[in-house]
Short mmCIF file of C-alpha atoms and ligand atoms in Angstrom, two decimals:
data_model
loop_
_atom_site.label_atom_id
_atom_site.label_comp_id
_atom_site.label_asym_id
_atom_site.label_seq_id
_atom_site.Cartn_x
_atom_site.Cartn_y
_atom_site.Cartn_z
CA MET G 1 9.22 34.56 174.30
CA GLY G 2 8.32 31.38 172.43
CA LYS G 3 10.79 28.74 171.31
CA VAL G 4 10.94 30.28 167.86
CA GLY G 5 11.67 33.71 169.29
CA VAL G 6 14.46 32.36 171.47
CA ALA G 7 15.99 30.53 168.52
CA LEU G 8 15.78 33.68 166.38
CA ALA G 9 17.39 35.84 169.04
CA ALA G 10 20.17 33.30 169.55
CA GLY G 11 20.69 33.15 165.77
CA CYS G 12 20.95 36.93 165.52
CA ALA G 13 23.37 37.11 168.41
CA ALA G 14 25.54 34.41 166.83
CA ALA G 15 25.48 36.23 163.47
CA ALA G 16 26.41 39.48 165.18
CA CYS G 17 29.29 37.72 166.92
CA VAL G 18 30.52 36.26 163.65
CA THR G 19 30.27 39.65 161.90
CA ALA G 20 32.11 41.32 164.75
CA ALA G 21 34.78 38.61 164.68
CA VAL G 22 35.17 39.00 160.91
CA MET G 23 35.49 42.77 161.26
CA VAL G 24 38.07 42.45 164.02
CA THR G 25 40.05 39.93 161.98
CA ARG G 26 39.88 42.19 158.92
CA ARG G 27 40.96 45.19 160.94
CA MET G 28 43.84 43.22 162.44
CA SER G 29 44.89 41.94 159.05
CA ARG G 30 44.68 45.47 157.60
CA ARG G 31 46.80 46.72 160.47
CA ARG G 32 49.34 43.90 159.94
CA GLY G 33 49.33 44.70 156.20
CA TRP G 34 49.89 48.38 156.92
CA ARG G 35 52.74 47.59 159.30
CA ARG G 36 54.40 45.50 156.59
CA LEU G 37 54.08 48.38 154.12
CA VAL G 38 55.66 50.76 156.58
CA ARG G 39 58.50 48.29 157.11
CA VAL G 40 59.14 48.11 153.36
CA LEU G 41 59.24 51.91 153.26
CA GLU G 42 61.57 52.15 156.25
CA GLU G 43 63.95 49.64 154.70
CA LEU G 44 63.89 51.64 151.46
CA GLU G 45 64.67 54.86 153.34
CA GLU G 46 67.56 53.22 155.12
CA GLY G 47 68.92 51.71 151.92
CA CYS G 48 68.70 55.02 150.04
CA ALA G 49 70.11 57.23 152.79
CA THR G 50 72.43 59.99 151.55
CA PRO G 51 73.65 61.95 154.57
CA VAL G 52 76.11 64.66 153.64
CA GLY G 53 79.05 62.60 154.94
CA ARG G 54 78.25 59.86 152.46
CA LEU G 55 77.82 62.39 149.65
CA ARG G 56 81.28 63.76 150.41
CA GLN G 57 82.67 60.22 150.07
CA VAL G 58 80.99 60.01 146.67
CA VAL G 59 82.54 63.38 145.72
CA ASP G 60 86.01 62.09 146.63
CA ALA G 61 85.46 58.81 144.82
CA MET G 62 84.33 60.66 141.69
CA ALA G 63 87.44 62.87 141.69
CA VAL G 64 89.73 59.85 142.28
CA GLU G 65 88.08 57.86 139.48
CA MET G 66 88.42 60.82 137.13
CA HIS G 67 92.17 60.85 137.72
CA ALA G 68 92.36 57.09 137.23
CA GLY G 69 90.27 57.14 134.05
CA LEU G 70 92.43 59.88 132.56
CA ALA G 71 95.65 58.13 133.53
CA SER G 72 95.08 55.00 131.48
CA GLU G 73 92.51 53.36 129.25
CA GLY G 74 90.54 50.96 131.44
CA GLY G 75 92.01 52.56 134.59
CA SER G 76 88.52 53.26 135.89
CA LYS G 77 84.90 52.52 135.16
CA LEU G 78 84.84 56.18 134.11
CA LYS G 79 85.96 56.13 130.49
CA MET G 80 87.05 59.79 130.42
CA LEU G 81 86.91 59.93 126.63
CA LEU G 82 88.93 62.58 124.84
CA THR G 83 86.77 64.56 122.43
CA TYR G 84 89.39 66.52 120.45
CA VAL G 85 87.23 69.55 121.07
CA HIS G 86 89.65 72.35 121.98
CA ASN G 87 87.82 75.23 120.43
CA LEU G 88 84.59 75.93 122.18
CA PRO G 89 82.38 78.38 120.27
CA THR G 90 83.07 82.01 120.97
CA GLY G 91 80.19 83.82 119.33
CA MET G 92 82.13 84.72 116.19
CA GLU G 93 80.71 81.79 114.22
CA LYS G 94 78.72 82.68 111.16
CA GLY G 95 76.46 80.89 108.72
CA ILE G 96 73.78 78.24 108.58
CA TYR G 97 74.48 74.87 110.14
CA TYR G 98 72.41 71.80 110.73
CA ALA G 99 72.36 69.31 113.59
CA LEU G 100 71.00 65.87 114.26
CA ASP G 101 70.49 64.85 117.85
CA LEU G 102 70.08 61.13 118.54
CA GLY G 103 70.37 59.28 121.78
CA GLY G 104 67.45 59.58 124.13
CA THR G 105 63.73 59.16 123.90
CA ASN G 106 63.44 61.80 121.20
CA PHE G 107 65.21 62.46 117.96
CA ARG G 108 65.79 66.07 116.89
CA VAL G 109 66.72 67.85 113.67
CA LEU G 110 67.83 71.47 113.86
CA ARG G 111 68.94 74.35 111.72
CA VAL G 112 70.88 77.16 113.37
CA ASN G 113 71.58 80.56 111.83
CA LEU G 114 74.68 82.20 113.31
CA GLY G 115 75.34 85.89 112.95
CA GLY G 116 79.07 86.20 113.79
CA GLN G 117 80.58 89.35 115.35
CA ARG G 118 79.53 88.29 118.86
CA SER G 119 75.92 88.37 117.85
CA THR G 120 73.83 85.64 119.32
CA ILE G 121 72.12 82.86 117.46
CA LEU G 122 69.92 84.64 114.92
CA ASP G 123 67.32 81.94 114.87
CA HIS G 124 66.96 78.24 115.10
CA ASP G 125 64.38 75.72 114.20
CA VAL G 126 63.91 72.36 115.88
CA GLU G 127 61.83 69.37 114.93
CA ARG G 128 61.40 66.66 117.56
CA GLN G 129 59.90 63.24 117.40
CA PRO G 130 60.01 60.07 119.45
CA ILE G 131 62.37 57.40 118.20
CA PRO G 132 60.24 54.45 117.10
CA GLN G 133 60.86 51.71 119.67
CA HIS G 134 61.64 49.03 117.09
CA LEU G 135 64.52 51.07 115.62
CA MET G 136 66.40 50.91 118.91
CA THR G 137 67.10 47.24 118.33
CA SER G 138 66.95 47.09 114.52
CA THR G 139 69.84 47.26 112.02
CA ILE G 140 72.37 50.00 111.28
CA GLU G 141 70.77 50.66 107.87
CA GLU G 142 67.24 50.89 109.26
CA LEU G 143 68.21 53.31 112.04
CA PHE G 144 70.42 55.53 109.89
CA ASP G 145 68.08 55.51 106.88
CA PHE G 146 65.31 56.69 109.20
CA ILE G 147 67.52 59.52 110.45
CA ALA G 148 68.67 60.52 106.98
CA THR G 149 65.09 60.53 105.67
CA LYS G 150 63.93 62.82 108.47
CA LEU G 151 66.89 65.08 107.82
CA LYS G 152 66.15 65.19 104.12
CA ASP G 153 62.50 66.10 104.74
CA PHE G 154 63.58 68.85 107.11
CA VAL G 155 66.16 70.27 104.71
CA GLY G 156 63.64 70.14 101.86
CA ARG G 157 61.17 72.20 103.86
CA GLU G 158 63.92 74.62 104.91
CA GLU G 159 65.45 75.14 101.49
CA ASN G 160 63.73 78.47 100.95
CA VAL G 161 64.45 79.64 104.48
CA SER G 162 68.17 78.88 104.47
CA GLY G 163 68.87 80.23 101.03
CA ILE G 164 71.26 77.30 100.45
CA SER G 165 70.67 75.57 97.14
CA ALA G 166 70.35 71.79 96.89
CA GLU G 167 73.74 71.60 95.12
CA GLU G 168 75.68 73.25 97.95
CA THR G 169 77.12 71.04 100.69
CA ARG G 170 75.56 71.73 104.04
CA GLU G 171 77.56 71.22 107.19
CA LEU G 172 76.16 69.16 109.99
CA GLY G 173 76.82 68.59 113.67
CA PHE G 174 75.88 65.08 114.77
CA THR G 175 75.02 64.58 118.43
CA PHE G 176 75.27 60.88 119.09
CA SER G 177 74.72 60.34 122.80
CA PHE G 178 76.48 57.08 123.46
CA PRO G 179 80.06 56.25 124.44
CA VAL G 180 82.23 56.92 121.39
CA LYS G 181 85.98 56.65 121.07
CA GLN G 182 86.76 59.74 119.03
CA ASN G 183 89.52 59.70 116.39
CA SER G 184 88.98 63.38 115.71
CA SER G 185 86.35 65.98 116.47
CA SER G 186 84.26 64.69 113.57
CA SER G 187 84.69 60.92 113.70
CA GLY G 188 84.74 58.08 116.19
CA THR G 189 83.69 54.51 116.87
CA LEU G 190 80.90 53.25 119.13
CA ILE G 191 82.23 51.59 122.29
CA LYS G 192 78.96 50.13 123.57
CA TRP G 193 75.23 50.82 123.60
CA THR G 194 73.41 52.23 126.62
CA LYS G 195 69.82 53.30 127.45
CA GLY G 196 68.12 50.25 125.92
CA PHE G 197 69.60 50.64 122.42
CA SER G 198 71.16 47.50 121.00
CA ILE G 199 71.92 47.33 117.31
CA GLN G 200 74.01 44.41 116.27
CA ASP G 201 77.29 45.03 114.49
CA MET G 202 77.35 48.71 115.30
CA VAL G 203 79.90 48.50 118.14
CA GLY G 204 83.32 49.32 116.71
CA ARG G 205 81.83 51.03 113.65
CA ASP G 206 82.60 54.60 112.65
CA VAL G 207 79.48 56.52 113.63
CA SER G 208 79.94 59.47 111.23
CA GLN G 209 80.56 57.09 108.37
CA CYS G 210 77.30 55.23 109.10
CA LEU G 211 75.46 58.54 108.85
CA GLN G 212 77.45 59.74 105.84
CA GLU G 213 76.59 56.53 103.96
CA ALA G 214 72.91 56.78 104.81
CA MET G 215 72.86 60.41 103.66
CA SER G 216 74.37 59.51 100.34
CA ARG G 217 71.87 56.60 99.97
CA LYS G 218 69.16 59.23 100.37
CA GLY G 219 70.86 61.66 97.97
CA LEU G 220 71.56 64.24 100.65
CA ASN G 221 74.49 66.57 100.08
CA MET G 222 75.74 67.03 103.64
CA GLN G 223 79.04 66.76 105.47
CA VAL G 224 79.43 65.67 109.11
CA ALA G 225 81.60 68.52 110.42
CA SER G 226 81.42 67.51 114.09
CA LEU G 227 80.51 64.36 115.99
CA VAL G 228 79.72 65.03 119.63
CA ASN G 229 78.22 63.57 122.75
CA ASP G 230 75.15 65.43 124.06
CA THR G 231 77.16 66.63 127.07
CA VAL G 232 79.69 68.22 124.71
CA GLY G 233 77.00 69.96 122.66
CA THR G 234 75.50 71.33 125.86
CA LEU G 235 78.89 72.55 127.09
CA ALA G 236 79.45 74.25 123.72
CA LEU G 237 76.17 76.17 123.95
CA GLY G 238 76.81 76.96 127.62
CA HIS G 239 80.24 78.36 126.78
CA TYR G 240 78.85 80.33 123.85
CA HIS G 241 76.50 82.14 126.25
CA ASP G 242 78.82 82.36 129.24
CA GLN G 243 82.59 81.86 129.15
CA ASP G 244 82.66 80.78 132.82
CA THR G 245 80.96 77.52 131.82
CA VAL G 246 83.36 74.72 132.71
CA ALA G 247 81.23 71.59 132.68
CA SER G 248 77.90 70.25 131.53
CA VAL G 249 75.59 67.51 132.74
CA ILE G 250 72.70 65.69 131.10
CA PHE G 251 69.75 64.51 133.19
CA GLY G 252 67.47 62.87 130.68
CA THR G 253 66.82 59.28 129.65
CA GLY G 254 70.46 58.74 130.59
CA THR G 255 72.92 60.80 132.58
CA ASN G 256 76.44 61.92 131.81
CA ALA G 257 78.85 64.82 132.22
CA CYS G 258 81.76 66.44 130.42
CA TYR G 259 84.13 69.19 131.42
CA LEU G 260 87.00 71.28 130.19
CA GLU G 261 90.30 69.68 131.28
CA ARG G 262 93.59 71.50 131.46
CA ALA G 263 96.05 70.70 128.68
CA ASP G 264 98.81 69.68 131.10
CA ALA G 265 96.56 67.17 132.90
CA ILE G 266 95.83 65.45 129.60
CA ILE G 267 99.38 65.59 128.27
CA LYS G 268 100.70 64.13 131.53
CA CYS G 269 98.14 61.36 131.64
CA GLN G 270 97.80 60.43 127.99
CA GLY G 271 101.23 61.33 126.70
CA LEU G 272 99.75 63.53 123.98
CA LEU G 273 102.13 65.91 122.29
CA SER G 274 99.88 68.90 122.28
CA THR G 275 96.38 69.78 123.36
CA SER G 276 96.60 73.53 123.11
CA GLY G 277 94.07 75.31 125.27
CA GLY G 278 92.83 72.19 127.05
CA MET G 279 90.28 69.71 125.86
CA VAL G 280 86.73 68.68 126.62
CA VAL G 281 86.56 65.23 128.24
CA ASN G 282 83.41 63.12 128.01
CA MET G 283 83.35 61.32 131.34
CA GLU G 284 80.59 58.78 130.63
CA TRP G 285 79.78 59.11 134.32
CA GLY G 286 76.72 56.89 133.96
CA ASN G 287 79.15 54.01 134.46
CA PHE G 288 80.66 55.46 137.63
CA TRP G 289 80.72 53.07 140.57
CA SER G 290 81.79 53.32 144.18
CA SER G 291 81.16 51.24 147.29
CA HIS G 292 79.86 54.46 148.87
CA LEU G 293 76.81 54.53 146.61
CA PRO G 294 73.70 53.53 148.57
CA ARG G 295 72.45 50.47 146.72
CA THR G 296 69.26 48.53 147.49
CA SER G 297 67.96 45.11 146.45
CA TYR G 298 65.70 46.94 143.96
CA ASP G 299 68.76 48.38 142.22
CA ALA G 300 70.42 44.97 142.15
CA ASP G 301 67.31 43.36 140.61
CA LEU G 302 66.87 46.15 138.06
CA ASP G 303 70.51 45.75 137.04
CA CYS G 304 70.28 41.93 136.76
CA GLU G 305 67.21 42.11 134.57
CA SER G 306 68.53 44.92 132.35
CA PRO G 307 70.07 44.30 128.91
CA ASN G 308 73.41 45.62 130.27
CA PRO G 309 74.02 44.08 133.72
CA ASN G 310 76.99 45.37 135.76
CA ASP G 311 77.05 48.40 133.54
CA GLN G 312 75.95 52.04 133.97
CA GLY G 313 75.43 51.64 137.72
CA PHE G 314 75.30 55.40 138.48
CA GLU G 315 72.92 55.99 135.58
CA LYS G 316 70.59 53.27 136.84
CA MET G 317 70.24 55.11 140.17
CA ILE G 318 69.81 58.57 138.69
CA SER G 319 68.40 58.89 135.21
CA GLY G 320 64.94 59.21 133.77
CA MET G 321 64.98 55.82 132.12
CA TYR G 322 65.23 54.05 135.47
CA LEU G 323 63.65 56.05 138.33
CA GLY G 324 60.10 55.02 137.45
CA ASP G 325 61.11 51.39 137.33
CA ILE G 326 62.71 51.51 140.77
CA VAL G 327 59.44 52.90 142.15
CA ARG G 328 57.48 50.17 140.33
CA ARG G 329 59.65 47.52 141.97
CA VAL G 330 59.03 48.94 145.44
CA VAL G 331 55.26 49.17 144.90
CA LEU G 332 55.29 45.59 143.58
CA ARG G 333 57.04 44.42 146.74
CA MET G 334 54.52 46.32 148.89
CA SER G 335 51.66 44.79 146.99
CA GLN G 336 53.15 41.30 147.44
CA GLU G 337 53.65 41.83 151.17
CA SER G 338 50.24 43.22 151.96
CA ASP G 339 46.73 43.05 150.53
CA VAL G 340 46.19 46.79 151.02
CA PHE G 341 46.61 47.19 147.24
CA GLY G 342 44.20 44.31 146.56
CA PRO G 343 45.40 41.29 144.55
CA VAL G 344 48.82 41.86 142.92
CA SER G 345 48.15 43.60 139.60
CA SER G 346 49.77 41.91 136.61
CA LYS G 347 50.70 45.41 135.34
CA LEU G 348 53.08 45.76 138.26
CA LEU G 349 55.14 42.97 136.74
CA VAL G 350 55.69 44.85 133.46
CA PRO G 351 59.18 46.43 133.35
CA PHE G 352 59.27 50.18 132.66
CA ILE G 353 55.47 50.51 132.65
CA LEU G 354 55.76 53.25 135.28
CA ARG G 355 57.66 56.00 133.55
CA THR G 356 59.56 58.74 135.32
CA PRO G 357 57.20 61.57 134.22
CA MET G 358 54.45 59.60 136.00
CA ILE G 359 56.38 59.45 139.24
CA ALA G 360 57.01 63.21 138.92
CA THR G 361 53.24 63.74 138.56
CA MET G 362 52.51 61.56 141.61
CA HIS G 363 55.28 63.15 143.66
CA GLU G 364 54.08 66.67 142.88
CA ASP G 365 50.36 65.94 143.22
CA ASP G 366 49.05 68.70 145.45
CA SER G 367 45.35 67.82 145.27
CA PRO G 368 43.92 67.21 148.76
CA ASN G 369 43.00 63.57 148.04
CA LEU G 370 45.98 62.82 145.81
CA MET G 371 43.72 62.30 142.83
CA GLU G 372 46.63 62.15 140.36
CA VAL G 373 48.21 59.34 142.37
CA ALA G 374 44.89 57.48 142.36
CA ARG G 375 44.56 58.03 138.60
CA ILE G 376 48.03 56.73 137.73
CA LEU G 377 47.67 53.73 140.05
CA ARG G 378 44.32 52.95 138.42
CA ASP G 379 45.04 53.73 134.75
CA THR G 380 48.63 52.57 134.47
CA LEU G 381 48.99 49.89 137.11
CA GLN G 382 45.34 48.77 137.27
CA ILE G 383 45.36 49.12 141.04
CA PRO G 384 41.81 50.07 142.05
CA ASP G 385 41.10 52.83 144.50
CA VAL G 386 43.36 52.59 147.55
CA PRO G 387 42.92 54.54 150.80
CA LEU G 388 44.51 57.97 151.11
CA ASN G 389 47.20 56.80 153.53
CA VAL G 390 48.35 54.20 150.98
CA ARG G 391 48.49 56.86 148.25
CA LYS G 392 50.61 58.96 150.61
CA LEU G 393 52.93 56.03 151.02
CA VAL G 394 53.35 55.76 147.24
CA VAL G 395 54.24 59.47 147.12
CA LYS G 396 56.82 58.84 149.83
CA VAL G 397 58.38 56.06 147.74
CA CYS G 398 58.71 58.48 144.79
CA ASP G 399 60.26 61.00 147.14
CA VAL G 400 62.88 58.62 148.54
CA VAL G 401 63.94 57.35 145.10
CA THR G 402 64.10 60.82 143.51
CA ARG G 403 65.83 62.44 146.48
CA ARG G 404 68.60 59.84 146.40
CA ALA G 405 69.02 60.34 142.64
CA ALA G 406 69.22 64.13 142.89
CA ARG G 407 71.63 64.10 145.83
CA LEU G 408 73.95 61.62 144.13
CA ALA G 409 73.85 63.77 141.00
CA ALA G 410 74.88 66.79 143.09
CA ALA G 411 77.77 64.79 144.56
CA GLY G 412 78.83 63.90 141.01
CA ILE G 413 78.90 67.56 140.00
CA VAL G 414 80.91 68.53 143.07
CA GLY G 415 83.30 65.67 142.22
CA ILE G 416 84.04 67.38 138.90
CA LEU G 417 84.46 70.75 140.60
CA LYS G 418 86.90 69.15 143.02
CA LYS G 419 88.91 67.64 140.18
CA ILE G 420 89.29 71.03 138.50
CA GLY G 421 89.83 72.95 141.72
CA ARG G 422 86.51 74.76 141.72
CA ASP G 423 85.06 73.30 144.92
CA GLY G 424 86.28 76.13 147.12
CA ASN G 425 89.10 74.10 148.62
CA GLY G 426 91.88 75.98 146.90
CA GLY G 427 92.61 73.67 144.01
CA THR G 428 94.87 74.67 141.15
CA ALA G 429 92.19 76.67 139.37
CA SER G 430 91.16 78.86 142.30
CA CYS G 431 93.02 82.02 143.08
CA LYS G 432 94.07 83.61 146.32
CA ALA G 433 92.18 86.55 147.72
CA LYS G 434 94.17 89.74 148.02
CA GLY G 435 96.20 89.81 151.20
CA GLY G 436 94.66 86.69 152.72
CA GLY G 437 95.56 83.04 152.77
CA GLN G 438 92.01 82.05 152.02
CA SER G 439 91.33 80.99 148.47
CA LYS G 440 88.58 82.81 146.66
CA MET G 441 86.04 80.86 144.75
CA ARG G 442 85.71 81.82 141.08
CA ARG G 443 82.37 82.12 139.37
CA THR G 444 81.69 78.69 137.94
CA VAL G 445 78.89 77.74 135.58
CA VAL G 446 77.63 74.22 134.94
CA ALA G 447 75.35 73.84 131.92
CA VAL G 448 72.51 71.35 132.28
CA GLU G 449 70.08 69.78 129.88
CA GLY G 450 67.42 67.12 130.20
CA GLY G 451 63.80 66.68 131.12
CA LEU G 452 64.54 65.13 134.49
CA TYR G 453 66.06 68.43 135.63
CA THR G 454 63.83 70.84 133.73
CA ASN G 455 60.46 69.13 134.21
CA TYR G 456 60.77 67.50 137.63
CA THR G 457 60.81 70.31 140.19
CA MET G 458 61.51 68.11 143.19
CA PHE G 459 64.54 66.55 141.50
CA ARG G 460 65.88 70.03 140.75
CA GLU G 461 65.24 71.30 144.26
CA TYR G 462 66.85 68.30 145.94
CA LEU G 463 69.88 68.64 143.67
CA ASN G 464 70.32 72.33 144.42
CA GLU G 465 69.82 71.76 148.14
CA ALA G 466 72.47 69.02 148.20
CA MET G 467 74.96 71.25 146.30
CA GLY G 468 74.60 73.78 149.13
CA GLU G 469 75.02 71.10 151.80
CA ILE G 470 78.14 69.61 150.27
CA LEU G 471 79.90 72.81 149.23
CA GLY G 472 78.64 75.06 152.02
CA GLU G 473 76.47 78.03 151.08
CA ASP G 474 79.46 80.44 150.74
CA VAL G 475 81.00 78.38 147.98
CA ALA G 476 77.71 77.17 146.46
CA GLU G 477 76.64 80.74 145.72
CA HIS G 478 79.46 80.96 143.15
CA VAL G 479 78.33 77.81 141.37
CA ILE G 480 75.58 78.48 138.86
CA ILE G 481 73.60 75.72 137.27
CA ARG G 482 72.27 76.97 133.98
CA VAL G 483 69.71 75.18 131.84
CA MET G 484 70.52 74.99 128.12
CA ASP G 485 67.34 74.15 126.24
CA ASP G 486 68.17 72.09 123.15
CA GLY G 487 71.82 72.62 124.09
CA SER G 488 72.98 69.24 122.85
CA GLY G 489 71.69 69.91 119.33
CA ILE G 490 72.39 73.63 119.02
CA GLY G 491 75.84 73.07 120.52
CA ALA G 492 76.61 70.44 117.88
CA ALA G 493 75.74 72.95 115.16
CA LEU G 494 77.95 75.54 116.87
CA LEU G 495 80.82 73.08 116.96
CA ALA G 496 80.25 72.23 113.32
CA ALA G 497 80.62 75.97 112.71
CA SER G 498 83.77 76.37 114.78
CA HIS G 499 85.34 73.29 113.19
CA SER G 500 84.24 74.17 109.73
CA ALA G 501 87.21 74.49 107.42
CA SER G 502 85.59 77.51 105.84
CA LEU G 503 85.72 79.50 109.05
CA ALA G 504 88.44 81.57 110.64
CA ILE G 505 88.35 80.15 114.13
CA ASP G 506 88.57 82.43 117.07
CA SER G 507 89.45 79.88 119.68
CA ILE G 508 89.40 80.08 123.50
C1 GLC O 1 74.19 57.57 128.36
C2 GLC O 1 75.24 57.61 127.25
C3 GLC O 1 75.99 58.92 127.25
C4 GLC O 1 75.00 60.07 127.21
C5 GLC O 1 74.02 59.96 128.35
C6 GLC O 1 72.98 61.07 128.35
O1 GLC O 1 74.83 57.56 129.58
O2 GLC O 1 76.13 56.53 127.41
O3 GLC O 1 76.87 58.99 126.17
O4 GLC O 1 75.69 61.29 127.28
O5 GLC O 1 73.34 58.72 128.28
O6 GLC O 1 72.24 61.08 127.18
#
């Protein structure tokens, strides 16, 4: 071999060595990066752990806070708002009623035709549309004029259908899904905004009056006959269909629950003179807090950066508005800790860019190569193709965050059942089995509404599974969770009917 040949061979060998060294370094760095990702995931799993023992502590804390919130105003982070709803619909309601449903991502207008004589709802018509983002932080007039205009359009189109002439006053149920201090079943003042709404000067204002004024500005002849929270509307529809319905829960943009409280519990706590037949209490459980809740640094950061820090802590761990953003924060951290995702995408820094329906799609992606996960990472977060094991890791993050949410939600529901003696532990509302000391669990129905529960199968399954774990299967089989589609709106129309002065009320 000549000098040139030797030099060439040496050059090639050196190049091969360098290439090999580069590959080894890359492999080592990839492995280190992967290990860091796994560590982030393990820390998340630890931080979000919800063993049944911890869930039972949450159940107890919920029941204790419910007592405290009922006992005095400000006695708990749970507001336990009295609704003045004593008469849940019975099926005897008759006539045509309208409803407006405002408070989540969508705004709905409905017309409900009630047959009376225990007939079911004859028909109903719903029109949905997203609430324009800018209205959530605009002015009272802008928001309410928008609502009144949509209502007027709807009524105009329905005039022939309903048979009500333009001169007649129509009665309306208004579902306003924010914390409201009710003065009666048809009026109340806003306590605070939640779920990203923030309209100046509205806090402390009479909500029905704001709507009534906007309707008269638009020349609409309508009367607000009931003002309700979405939980209360859902309970009303649940009770209309099944008289064993004792509580309702919303799992949507926000989360909240209400339940039927015994008259004596309210009289004792609030010193009211009479609450014949009990009363529905709007818990505003989104603001529930307990040291037993498993909280991570992601939750703390989300809270700090939200428009309502130190507020709605339970809601921020559970509801549809926030789950996607918790996942985004974890993926951002992973991407910062390791280059497996490539350079950190600027999209990962955008709050709320990863919406909960997207995490449901990723979580439930059953394609062999997780193509949906790849698509959402690419299209929404601008993260180019990542290896399959990294996609699997992202699915795992969705799983951990959603599982915690669903299990905490289940604990919340059992907390309510405990408070009203329907958790199988022989509370005041359960009755003794014949001849035995053992208390028998009564059939108990909880009405549920909201896309997080109806559209996200894994959330629903984890929630149901946790109910069984906490209550034990023997008790859990008596607790029925029943979905009420459009319950919040239809229920408001039903309540408008049962509160309507023109109706002979057949109360519970
Ligand atoms: C928020 C509101 C509450 C509502 C819930 C579900 O938590 O404060 O009133 O019921 O969202 O929409």
